[in-house]
């Protein structure tokens, strides 16, 4: 039986299509062409191909001492076939199988994320032996080994920089888009990329013990432990199935009427209940998709409706993830901004790109072509020569490197820009500051309003978790109306904090966009990923905001709550229909044919009720 079950599982979708087609053919032959023999043949084959998996599940449940809804469906179907009601048998089995298909269809890509993460790990490292460089497999690197990491290389371990300096992209770990200056004594993390400079790193953690290794481990653990919530219908069947069987047996014993007993079983089989939850979920998922909200299944809707706490990343989530120029101070009336833009366009630094974009938008022209070569100065910026003058463009360290004294006004400007939480780019010419640029990552539209609406709807705990420094984090938090912030957090720290809240009984929603967010997205009761985020974050998430519209977080929750209400309405319709039919049978008002007609009407009512969700307005 196990082999047959596996075969049905592997070919479930084609079998369902065949059964549906045969059921439609049977109905047409019976009601329009008056070809009863052909109709019964089509119904019989449809019942057989879809009914066998249901019967096998019922038997497996019985072995585990569970009277599942599959048992009731199986007995009803067998009984309907026994009294030659083939149409009812085909309808019951197809509707039941189709409901399960709708429920499972959107939950197939989760574990692909782990494979994607694994493929991002460095596979080789360049080890230093007696002053010589040797490329080795990453598995050959032990703690204490010294490795050289050059421009464009990924750091293969977690360790301490013992020599050199570089600008490092740590977005894979922290989620921050800006480059980080690293020098002797600083920590380097596996998976980060050296953009400028060269460093020697002494390995302290390797393989699964690294920060990036723990990201993979946390994602895998969260996915394995995040079992689907028990469906309402399973809980209902625990009591409903034995109750109906007892009633049918009593009727058979008291009346000696097998057809009546089977009629009770067929009419008591809750067809509208079987599809009630799935059709509501599909309608809710469809309404979300129309608004750019991809909800991955009915279990997600259930969990999303219960959320009372929200945690969220900063960069790329509440902010755009693209720095823009906010402040600019020019201390000489000359073409220094044009020269700065021309030099910066030769680098791939995010802040440099922002300055080029600012210049071109402000002047509505492209950068001038000075044809000046640049030299990258590790951990500082770039240097060039122009008409016999030495040009420097870079971070605040440009000032200390060249021993430049600021005027009182320049010092006040610098302090004001930094106090505003902006990143600084300075340009000096022959040891004089000529240009000061402040850049900021813009907050997404509607973020503050969304948090206020979420708070009003019952999500009273709202935390921003970020790898950025506390000053900038607090500044962003104040802008969006959040007073609970945790800054300079690594991915495992975010996931641990989330788990602590869950242990306290909170239902946690996590919103993020980066690879570093994926452990928390996977571990949360509901994980939401921005559509412009990484593939890993999107695939580990339960909800994807396709167009990265932050207000859709609130809309997603509204869809979830409306879908849950709609589901309970459908459950009420289904149970009410069954109750009325059984009363009708008891008083002789309803037979199997008229009962099935009412069953089909109740199914249509359930479907039309669910379709109201598609017209839901935000």
CSV table of C-alpha atoms in Angstrom, one decimal, residues 40 75-89 252 257-267 591-593 596:
chain,number,residue,atom,x,y,z
A,40,UNK,CA,-21.7,6.2,-14.7
A,75,UNK,CA,-17.5,5.4,4.0
A,76,UNK,CA,-19.8,7.8,2.3
A,77,UNK,CA,-18.2,7.2,-1.1
A,78,UNK,CA,-18.3,3.4,-0.7
A,79,UNK,CA,-21.9,3.6,0.5
A,80,UNK,CA,-22.9,5.8,-2.5
A,81,UNK,CA,-21.3,3.3,-4.9
A,82,UNK,CA,-23.0,0.4,-3.1
A,83,UNK,CA,-26.4,2.0,-3.8
A,84,UNK,CA,-25.4,3.0,-7.3
A,85,UNK,CA,-25.3,6.8,-6.7
A,86,UNK,CA,-22.2,7.3,-8.8
A,87,UNK,CA,-22.6,11.0,-9.3
A,88,UNK,CA,-22.6,11.7,-5.6
A,89,UNK,CA,-19.5,9.5,-5.1
A,252,UNK,CA,-29.5,1.3,10.3
A,257,UNK,CA,-33.0,0.8,6.0
A,258,UNK,CA,-29.5,0.6,4.4
A,259,UNK,CA,-30.3,3.3,1.9
A,260,UNK,CA,-31.4,5.7,4.6
A,261,UNK,CA,-28.2,5.1,6.6
A,262,UNK,CA,-26.0,5.6,3.5
A,263,UNK,CA,-28.1,8.7,2.7
A,264,UNK,CA,-27.2,10.0,6.1
A,265,UNK,CA,-23.5,9.4,5.5
A,266,UNK,CA,-23.5,11.0,2.1
A,267,UNK,CA,-25.5,14.1,3.1
A,591,UNK,CA,-34.0,12.3,-0.1
A,592,UNK,CA,-30.5,11.7,-1.5
A,593,UNK,CA,-31.1,13.5,-4.8
A,596,UNK,CA,-27.2,16.5,-3.0
